[in-house]
mmCIF file of N, CA and C in Angstrom:
data_model
loop_
_atom_site.group_PDB
_atom_site.id
_atom_site.type_symbol
_atom_site.label_atom_id
_atom_site.label_comp_id
_atom_site.label_asym_id
_atom_site.label_seq_id
_atom_site.Cartn_x
_atom_site.Cartn_y
_atom_site.Cartn_z
ATOM 1 N N UNK A 3 -10.448 -7.458 0.977
ATOM 2 C CA UNK A 3 -10.929 -9.055 0.944
ATOM 3 C C UNK A 3 -11.076 -9.302 2.397
ATOM 4 N N UNK A 4 -12.104 -10.215 2.746
ATOM 5 C CA UNK A 4 -12.172 -10.651 3.796
ATOM 6 C C UNK A 4 -11.370 -11.768 3.936
ATOM 7 N N UNK A 5 -10.732 -12.317 5.185
ATOM 8 C CA UNK A 5 -10.074 -13.397 5.436
ATOM 9 C C UNK A 5 -11.081 -14.668 5.316
ATOM 10 N N UNK A 6 -10.350 -15.615 4.812
ATOM 11 C CA UNK A 6 -10.715 -17.042 4.611
ATOM 12 C C UNK A 6 -10.793 -17.579 6.202
ATOM 13 N N UNK A 7 -11.698 -17.975 6.699
ATOM 14 C CA UNK A 7 -11.850 -18.453 8.384
ATOM 15 C C UNK A 7 -10.780 -19.828 8.761
ATOM 16 N N UNK A 8 -10.351 -20.558 7.197
ATOM 17 C CA UNK A 8 -9.463 -21.427 7.161
ATOM 18 C C UNK A 8 -7.846 -21.312 6.806
ATOM 19 N N UNK A 9 -7.929 -19.964 6.626
ATOM 20 C CA UNK A 9 -6.486 -19.766 5.859
ATOM 21 C C UNK A 9 -5.949 -18.547 6.499
ATOM 22 N N UNK A 10 -4.747 -18.794 7.254
ATOM 23 C CA UNK A 10 -3.885 -17.742 7.935
ATOM 24 C C UNK A 10 -3.404 -16.338 6.877
ATOM 25 N N UNK A 11 -3.120 -16.622 5.716
ATOM 26 C CA UNK A 11 -2.613 -15.892 4.563
ATOM 27 C C UNK A 11 -3.261 -15.712 3.699
ATOM 28 N N UNK A 12 -3.549 -14.332 3.071
ATOM 29 C CA UNK A 12 -3.853 -14.272 1.708
ATOM 30 C C UNK A 12 -3.233 -14.124 0.749
ATOM 31 N N UNK A 13 -3.126 -14.413 -0.532
ATOM 32 C CA UNK A 13 -2.066 -14.165 -1.482
ATOM 33 C C UNK A 13 -2.559 -13.661 -2.579
ATOM 34 N N UNK A 14 -1.796 -12.570 -3.185
ATOM 35 C CA UNK A 14 -2.567 -11.941 -4.539
ATOM 36 C C UNK A 14 -0.934 -12.104 -5.169
ATOM 37 N N UNK A 15 -1.399 -12.424 -6.560
ATOM 38 C CA UNK A 15 -0.473 -12.339 -7.701
ATOM 39 C C UNK A 15 -0.523 -11.471 -8.752
ATOM 40 N N UNK A 16 0.288 -10.348 -9.044
ATOM 41 C CA UNK A 16 0.006 -9.477 -9.982
ATOM 42 C C UNK A 16 1.190 -9.232 -10.620
ATOM 43 N N UNK A 17 1.179 -9.738 -11.667
ATOM 44 C CA UNK A 17 2.668 -10.136 -11.949
ATOM 45 C C UNK A 17 3.500 -8.469 -12.255
ATOM 46 N N UNK A 18 4.842 -8.706 -12.252
ATOM 47 C CA UNK A 18 5.475 -9.895 -11.639
ATOM 48 C C UNK A 18 5.700 -9.885 -10.134
ATOM 49 N N UNK A 19 4.961 -9.419 -9.361
ATOM 50 C CA UNK A 19 4.790 -9.562 -7.786
ATOM 51 C C UNK A 19 4.143 -10.368 -7.494
ATOM 52 N N UNK A 20 4.404 -11.128 -6.525
ATOM 53 C CA UNK A 20 3.315 -11.954 -5.308
ATOM 54 C C UNK A 20 3.257 -11.305 -4.044
ATOM 55 N N UNK A 21 2.228 -10.924 -3.612
ATOM 56 C CA UNK A 21 1.784 -10.555 -2.099
ATOM 57 C C UNK A 21 1.365 -11.250 -1.462
ATOM 58 N N UNK A 22 1.959 -11.795 -0.018
ATOM 59 C CA UNK A 22 1.824 -12.289 0.977
ATOM 60 C C UNK A 22 1.195 -11.960 2.014
ATOM 61 N N UNK A 23 -0.230 -11.815 2.440
ATOM 62 C CA UNK A 23 -0.488 -11.074 3.446
ATOM 63 C C UNK A 23 -0.859 -11.743 4.766
ATOM 64 N N UNK A 24 -0.100 -11.450 5.785
ATOM 65 C CA UNK A 24 -0.588 -12.218 6.771
ATOM 66 C C UNK A 24 -2.031 -11.679 7.329
ATOM 67 N N UNK A 25 -3.251 -12.466 7.537
ATOM 68 C CA UNK A 25 -4.433 -11.716 7.515
ATOM 69 C C UNK A 25 -5.330 -12.203 8.801
ATOM 70 N N UNK A 26 -4.239 -12.085 9.650
ATOM 71 C CA UNK A 26 -5.085 -12.310 11.268
ATOM 72 C C UNK A 26 -4.964 -10.891 12.122
ATOM 73 N N UNK A 27 -5.713 -10.127 11.507
ATOM 74 C CA UNK A 27 -5.334 -8.585 12.167
ATOM 75 C C UNK A 27 -6.299 -8.406 13.114
ATOM 76 N N UNK A 28 -7.178 -9.195 13.824
ATOM 77 C CA UNK A 28 -7.790 -9.372 14.890
ATOM 78 C C UNK A 28 -6.841 -9.850 16.121
ATOM 79 N N UNK A 29 -5.517 -10.491 15.624
ATOM 80 C CA UNK A 29 -4.495 -11.115 16.897
ATOM 81 C C UNK A 29 -3.488 -10.524 16.480
ATOM 82 N N UNK A 30 -3.334 -9.270 15.874
ATOM 83 C CA UNK A 30 -1.990 -8.480 15.300
ATOM 84 C C UNK A 30 -1.222 -9.486 14.487
ATOM 85 N N UNK A 31 -1.687 -10.426 13.855
ATOM 86 C CA UNK A 31 -1.189 -11.268 13.030
ATOM 87 C C UNK A 31 -0.167 -12.079 13.669
ATOM 88 N N UNK A 32 -0.447 -12.232 14.633
ATOM 89 C CA UNK A 32 0.360 -13.118 15.557
ATOM 90 C C UNK A 32 0.280 -14.854 14.312
ATOM 91 N N UNK A 33 1.807 -15.135 14.627
ATOM 92 C CA UNK A 33 1.949 -16.596 14.171
ATOM 93 C C UNK A 33 2.072 -17.739 15.182
ATOM 94 N N UNK A 34 0.693 -18.432 14.356
ATOM 95 C CA UNK A 34 0.693 -19.500 15.320
ATOM 96 C C UNK A 34 1.111 -20.805 14.317
ATOM 97 N N UNK A 35 0.460 -22.044 14.726
ATOM 98 C CA UNK A 35 0.778 -23.112 14.071
ATOM 99 C C UNK A 35 0.403 -23.202 12.462
ATOM 100 N N UNK A 36 -0.779 -22.498 12.540
ATOM 101 C CA UNK A 36 -1.515 -22.359 10.969
ATOM 102 C C UNK A 36 -0.428 -21.665 10.277
ATOM 103 N N UNK A 37 0.000 -20.558 10.700
ATOM 104 C CA UNK A 37 0.900 -19.921 9.966
ATOM 105 C C UNK A 37 2.135 -20.540 9.331
ATOM 106 N N UNK A 38 2.627 -21.480 10.132
ATOM 107 C CA UNK A 38 3.825 -21.940 9.656
ATOM 108 C C UNK A 38 3.197 -23.202 8.741
ATOM 109 N N UNK A 39 2.328 -24.023 8.909
ATOM 110 C CA UNK A 39 1.894 -24.774 8.132
ATOM 111 C C UNK A 39 1.410 -24.709 6.652
ATOM 112 N N UNK A 40 0.945 -23.563 6.479
ATOM 113 C CA UNK A 40 0.644 -22.827 5.320
ATOM 114 C C UNK A 40 1.830 -22.221 4.802
ATOM 115 N N UNK A 41 2.559 -21.851 5.180
ATOM 116 C CA UNK A 41 4.007 -21.199 4.599
ATOM 117 C C UNK A 41 4.653 -22.071 3.346
ATOM 118 N N UNK A 42 5.096 -22.920 3.590
ATOM 119 C CA UNK A 42 5.774 -23.760 2.397
ATOM 120 C C UNK A 42 4.671 -23.925 1.234
ATOM 121 N N UNK A 43 3.987 -24.177 1.215
ATOM 122 C CA UNK A 43 3.180 -24.686 -0.030
ATOM 123 C C UNK A 43 2.698 -23.253 -0.502
ATOM 124 N N UNK A 44 2.639 -22.124 0.209
ATOM 125 C CA UNK A 44 2.802 -21.061 -0.447
ATOM 126 C C UNK A 44 3.783 -20.436 -1.502
ATOM 127 N N UNK A 45 4.951 -20.715 -0.651
ATOM 128 C CA UNK A 45 6.241 -20.409 -1.546
ATOM 129 C C UNK A 45 6.782 -21.280 -2.452
ATOM 130 N N UNK A 46 6.368 -22.625 -2.286
ATOM 131 C CA UNK A 46 6.408 -23.516 -3.528
ATOM 132 C C UNK A 46 5.630 -22.983 -4.832
ATOM 133 N N UNK A 47 4.346 -22.420 -4.374
ATOM 134 C CA UNK A 47 3.592 -22.388 -5.750
ATOM 135 C C UNK A 47 4.212 -21.175 -6.352
ATOM 136 N N UNK A 48 4.539 -20.044 -5.420
ATOM 137 C CA UNK A 48 5.007 -18.913 -5.958
ATOM 138 C C UNK A 48 6.106 -19.378 -6.865
ATOM 139 N N UNK A 49 7.425 -20.144 -5.995
ATOM 140 C CA UNK A 49 8.673 -20.581 -7.022
ATOM 141 C C UNK A 49 8.279 -21.054 -8.107
ATOM 142 N N UNK A 50 7.346 -21.772 -8.598
ATOM 143 C CA UNK A 50 6.937 -22.501 -9.562
ATOM 144 C C UNK A 50 6.298 -21.776 -10.534
ATOM 145 N N UNK A 51 6.073 -20.528 -10.059
ATOM 146 C CA UNK A 51 5.302 -19.452 -11.099
ATOM 147 C C UNK A 51 6.399 -18.623 -12.035
ATOM 148 N N UNK A 52 6.783 -18.978 -13.129
ATOM 149 C CA UNK A 52 7.795 -18.412 -13.584
ATOM 150 C C UNK A 52 7.764 -16.700 -13.975
ATOM 151 N N UNK A 53 6.151 -16.418 -13.772
ATOM 152 C CA UNK A 53 5.795 -14.980 -13.842
ATOM 153 C C UNK A 53 6.280 -14.301 -12.788
ATOM 154 N N UNK A 54 6.397 -14.690 -11.641
ATOM 155 C CA UNK A 54 6.720 -13.937 -10.504
ATOM 156 C C UNK A 54 8.001 -13.779 -10.196
ATOM 157 N N UNK A 55 8.446 -12.223 -10.090
ATOM 158 C CA UNK A 55 9.728 -12.054 -10.047
ATOM 159 C C UNK A 55 10.296 -11.546 -8.525
ATOM 160 N N UNK A 56 9.175 -11.209 -7.624
ATOM 161 C CA UNK A 56 9.393 -10.654 -6.505
ATOM 162 C C UNK A 56 7.947 -10.738 -5.416
ATOM 163 N N UNK A 57 8.352 -11.044 -3.962
ATOM 164 C CA UNK A 57 7.709 -11.383 -3.383
ATOM 165 C C UNK A 57 7.493 -10.405 -2.366
ATOM 166 N N UNK A 58 6.305 -9.855 -1.754
ATOM 167 C CA UNK A 58 6.328 -9.001 -0.435
ATOM 168 C C UNK A 58 5.497 -9.426 0.255
ATOM 169 N N UNK A 59 5.877 -9.363 1.335
ATOM 170 C CA UNK A 59 4.841 -9.887 2.594
ATOM 171 C C UNK A 59 4.906 -8.716 3.509
ATOM 172 N N UNK A 60 3.362 -8.624 3.835
ATOM 173 C CA UNK A 60 3.083 -7.505 4.258
ATOM 174 C C UNK A 60 1.651 -8.083 5.530
ATOM 175 N N UNK A 61 1.332 -7.281 6.055
ATOM 176 C CA UNK A 61 0.098 -7.626 7.316
ATOM 177 C C UNK A 61 -1.308 -6.672 7.008
ATOM 178 N N UNK A 62 -1.987 -7.857 7.296
ATOM 179 C CA UNK A 62 -3.142 -6.793 7.050
ATOM 180 C C UNK A 62 -3.829 -6.150 8.524
ATOM 181 N N UNK A 63 -4.373 -5.064 8.463
ATOM 182 C CA UNK A 63 -4.775 -3.841 9.614
ATOM 183 C C UNK A 63 -3.393 -3.151 9.675
ATOM 184 N N UNK A 64 -3.505 -2.691 11.296
ATOM 185 C CA UNK A 64 -2.261 -1.543 11.429
ATOM 186 C C UNK A 64 -0.888 -2.333 11.451
ATOM 187 N N UNK A 65 -1.049 -3.528 11.946
ATOM 188 C CA UNK A 65 0.165 -4.167 12.447
ATOM 189 C C UNK A 65 0.765 -5.310 11.397
ATOM 190 N N UNK A 66 2.140 -5.143 11.388
ATOM 191 C CA UNK A 66 2.689 -6.201 10.582
ATOM 192 C C UNK A 66 2.541 -7.368 11.304
ATOM 193 N N UNK A 67 3.154 -7.603 12.344
ATOM 194 C CA UNK A 67 3.113 -9.081 12.717
ATOM 195 C C UNK A 67 3.483 -8.894 14.688
ATOM 196 N N UNK A 68 2.948 -9.452 15.429
ATOM 197 C CA UNK A 68 2.935 -9.578 16.817
ATOM 198 C C UNK A 68 4.016 -10.102 17.148
ATOM 199 N N UNK A 69 4.573 -11.284 15.910
ATOM 200 C CA UNK A 69 5.651 -12.178 16.400
ATOM 201 C C UNK A 69 4.812 -13.673 16.626
ATOM 202 N N UNK A 70 5.727 -14.508 16.960
ATOM 203 C CA UNK A 70 5.171 -15.773 17.401
ATOM 204 C C UNK A 70 3.567 -16.061 18.438
ATOM 205 N N UNK A 71 2.855 -16.270 18.082
ATOM 206 C CA UNK A 71 1.649 -16.475 19.012
ATOM 207 C C UNK A 71 1.661 -17.563 20.201
ATOM 208 N N UNK A 72 2.564 -17.213 21.256
ATOM 209 C CA UNK A 72 2.881 -18.109 22.143
ATOM 210 C C UNK A 72 1.962 -19.436 22.510
ATOM 211 N N UNK A 73 0.567 -18.571 23.273
ATOM 212 C CA UNK A 73 -0.249 -19.280 23.442
ATOM 213 C C UNK A 73 -0.911 -20.361 22.235
ATOM 214 N N UNK A 74 -0.856 -20.214 21.021
ATOM 215 C CA UNK A 74 -1.096 -21.069 19.925
ATOM 216 C C UNK A 74 -0.369 -22.146 19.784
ATOM 217 N N UNK A 75 1.109 -21.512 20.089
ATOM 218 C CA UNK A 75 2.233 -22.418 19.608
ATOM 219 C C UNK A 75 2.428 -23.376 20.783
ATOM 220 N N UNK A 76 1.993 -23.336 22.045
ATOM 221 C CA UNK A 76 2.567 -24.077 23.216
ATOM 222 C C UNK A 76 1.801 -25.454 23.042
ATOM 223 N N UNK A 77 0.894 -25.592 22.669
ATOM 224 C CA UNK A 77 0.163 -27.042 22.432
ATOM 225 C C UNK A 77 1.031 -28.239 21.491
ATOM 226 N N UNK A 78 1.672 -27.070 20.139
ATOM 227 C CA UNK A 78 2.718 -27.703 19.293
ATOM 228 C C UNK A 78 3.833 -28.427 19.899
ATOM 229 N N UNK A 79 4.079 -27.438 20.826
ATOM 230 C CA UNK A 79 5.729 -27.711 21.376
ATOM 231 C C UNK A 79 5.633 -28.074 22.892
ATOM 232 N N UNK A 80 4.967 -29.347 23.445
ATOM 233 C CA UNK A 80 4.971 -29.654 24.568
ATOM 234 C C UNK A 80 6.069 -29.288 25.402
ATOM 235 N N UNK A 81 7.207 -29.483 25.091
ATOM 236 C CA UNK A 81 8.283 -29.505 26.069
ATOM 237 C C UNK A 81 8.152 -27.523 26.112
ATOM 238 N N UNK A 82 8.198 -26.943 25.569
ATOM 239 C CA UNK A 82 8.167 -25.396 25.788
ATOM 240 C C UNK A 82 7.221 -25.278 27.040
ATOM 241 N N UNK A 83 5.638 -25.907 26.792
ATOM 242 C CA UNK A 83 4.654 -25.293 27.590
ATOM 243 C C UNK A 83 5.173 -25.917 29.075
ATOM 244 N N UNK A 84 5.713 -27.023 28.644
ATOM 245 C CA UNK A 84 6.135 -27.631 30.307
ATOM 246 C C UNK A 84 7.563 -27.398 30.800
ATOM 247 N N UNK A 85 7.856 -26.345 30.136
ATOM 248 C CA UNK A 85 9.291 -26.151 30.778
ATOM 249 C C UNK A 85 10.385 -27.117 30.719
ATOM 250 N N UNK A 86 10.313 -28.238 30.108
ATOM 251 C CA UNK A 86 11.013 -28.997 30.211
ATOM 252 C C UNK A 86 12.706 -28.849 29.440
ATOM 253 N N UNK A 87 13.567 -28.793 30.314
ATOM 254 C CA UNK A 87 14.976 -28.482 29.721
ATOM 255 C C UNK A 87 16.122 -29.211 30.001
ATOM 256 N N UNK A 88 15.177 -30.573 29.880
ATOM 257 C CA UNK A 88 16.230 -31.874 30.089
ATOM 258 C C UNK A 88 16.432 -32.088 28.445
ATOM 259 N N UNK A 89 17.566 -33.184 28.558
ATOM 260 C CA UNK A 89 18.348 -33.140 26.712
ATOM 261 C C UNK A 89 17.036 -34.241 26.223
ATOM 262 N N UNK A 90 16.179 -34.783 26.776
ATOM 263 C CA UNK A 90 14.867 -35.461 26.099
ATOM 264 C C UNK A 90 14.002 -34.328 25.876
ATOM 265 N N UNK A 91 13.867 -33.428 26.463
ATOM 266 C CA UNK A 91 12.544 -32.487 26.135
ATOM 267 C C UNK A 91 13.455 -31.477 25.190
ATOM 268 N N UNK A 92 14.454 -31.276 25.521
ATOM 269 C CA UNK A 92 15.336 -30.098 24.318
ATOM 270 C C UNK A 92 15.041 -30.906 23.049
ATOM 271 N N UNK A 93 15.401 -32.174 23.061
ATOM 272 C CA UNK A 93 15.223 -33.216 21.477
ATOM 273 C C UNK A 93 13.792 -32.985 20.967
ATOM 274 N N UNK A 94 12.647 -33.194 21.990
ATOM 275 C CA UNK A 94 11.336 -33.069 21.338
ATOM 276 C C UNK A 94 11.027 -31.851 20.937
ATOM 277 N N UNK A 95 11.746 -30.521 21.168
ATOM 278 C CA UNK A 95 11.632 -29.531 21.180
ATOM 279 C C UNK A 95 12.268 -29.213 19.747
ATOM 280 N N UNK A 96 13.396 -29.401 19.797
ATOM 281 C CA UNK A 96 13.964 -29.679 18.104
ATOM 282 C C UNK A 96 13.299 -30.238 16.841
ATOM 283 N N UNK A 97 12.535 -31.309 17.577
ATOM 284 C CA UNK A 97 11.718 -32.113 16.386
ATOM 285 C C UNK A 97 10.312 -31.410 16.046
ATOM 286 N N UNK A 98 10.025 -30.723 17.488
ATOM 287 C CA UNK A 98 8.718 -29.749 17.035
ATOM 288 C C UNK A 98 8.816 -28.487 16.100
ATOM 289 N N UNK A 99 10.265 -28.155 16.246
ATOM 290 C CA UNK A 99 10.399 -26.606 15.676
ATOM 291 C C UNK A 99 11.120 -27.099 14.258
ATOM 292 N N UNK A 100 12.058 -27.974 14.020
ATOM 293 C CA UNK A 100 12.273 -28.285 12.609
ATOM 294 C C UNK A 100 11.120 -28.022 11.422
ATOM 295 N N UNK A 101 10.293 -28.931 11.233
ATOM 296 C CA UNK A 101 9.395 -28.353 10.485
ATOM 297 C C UNK A 101 8.838 -26.943 10.151
ATOM 298 N N UNK A 102 9.139 -26.287 11.625
ATOM 299 C CA UNK A 102 8.386 -24.696 11.215
ATOM 300 C C UNK A 102 9.970 -23.897 10.479
ATOM 301 N N UNK A 103 11.048 -24.293 11.084
ATOM 302 C CA UNK A 103 12.128 -23.898 9.962
ATOM 303 C C UNK A 103 12.153 -24.113 8.962
ATOM 304 N N UNK A 104 11.948 -25.555 8.376
ATOM 305 C CA UNK A 104 12.101 -26.203 7.022
ATOM 306 C C UNK A 104 11.181 -24.928 6.139
ATOM 307 N N UNK A 105 9.771 -24.884 6.829
ATOM 308 C CA UNK A 105 8.675 -23.635 5.822
ATOM 309 C C UNK A 105 9.751 -22.649 5.292
ATOM 310 N N UNK A 106 10.376 -21.976 6.474
ATOM 311 C CA UNK A 106 10.953 -20.486 5.989
ATOM 312 C C UNK A 106 12.480 -20.891 5.285
ATOM 313 N N UNK A 107 12.871 -22.328 5.092
ATOM 314 C CA UNK A 107 14.192 -22.617 4.179
ATOM 315 C C UNK A 107 13.991 -22.861 3.130
ATOM 316 N N UNK A 108 12.497 -23.365 2.770
ATOM 317 C CA UNK A 108 11.914 -23.692 1.358
ATOM 318 C C UNK A 108 12.376 -22.488 0.376
#
């Protein structure tokens, strides 16, 4: 199945398993802003589906994931891009990162 240009993930449900594919193989499935904003709703949907008992996360292509897409994330986290290590900069960084952490905590 080809990647939808407006989605980072591809989800398949084959009861009792849900498969979540990181689906950006041309970038080695690097996790940019879109990856973090889409993740919460995906897990909310899977959690609400009583037929799903397990989740498998896999990467499309030959790589699972190159990790965080630093170039893609820099505009989302300005203090990181600016190298601002002041208390104010660290607070801005925390405020930007918190929603990303929340996506994984859901």
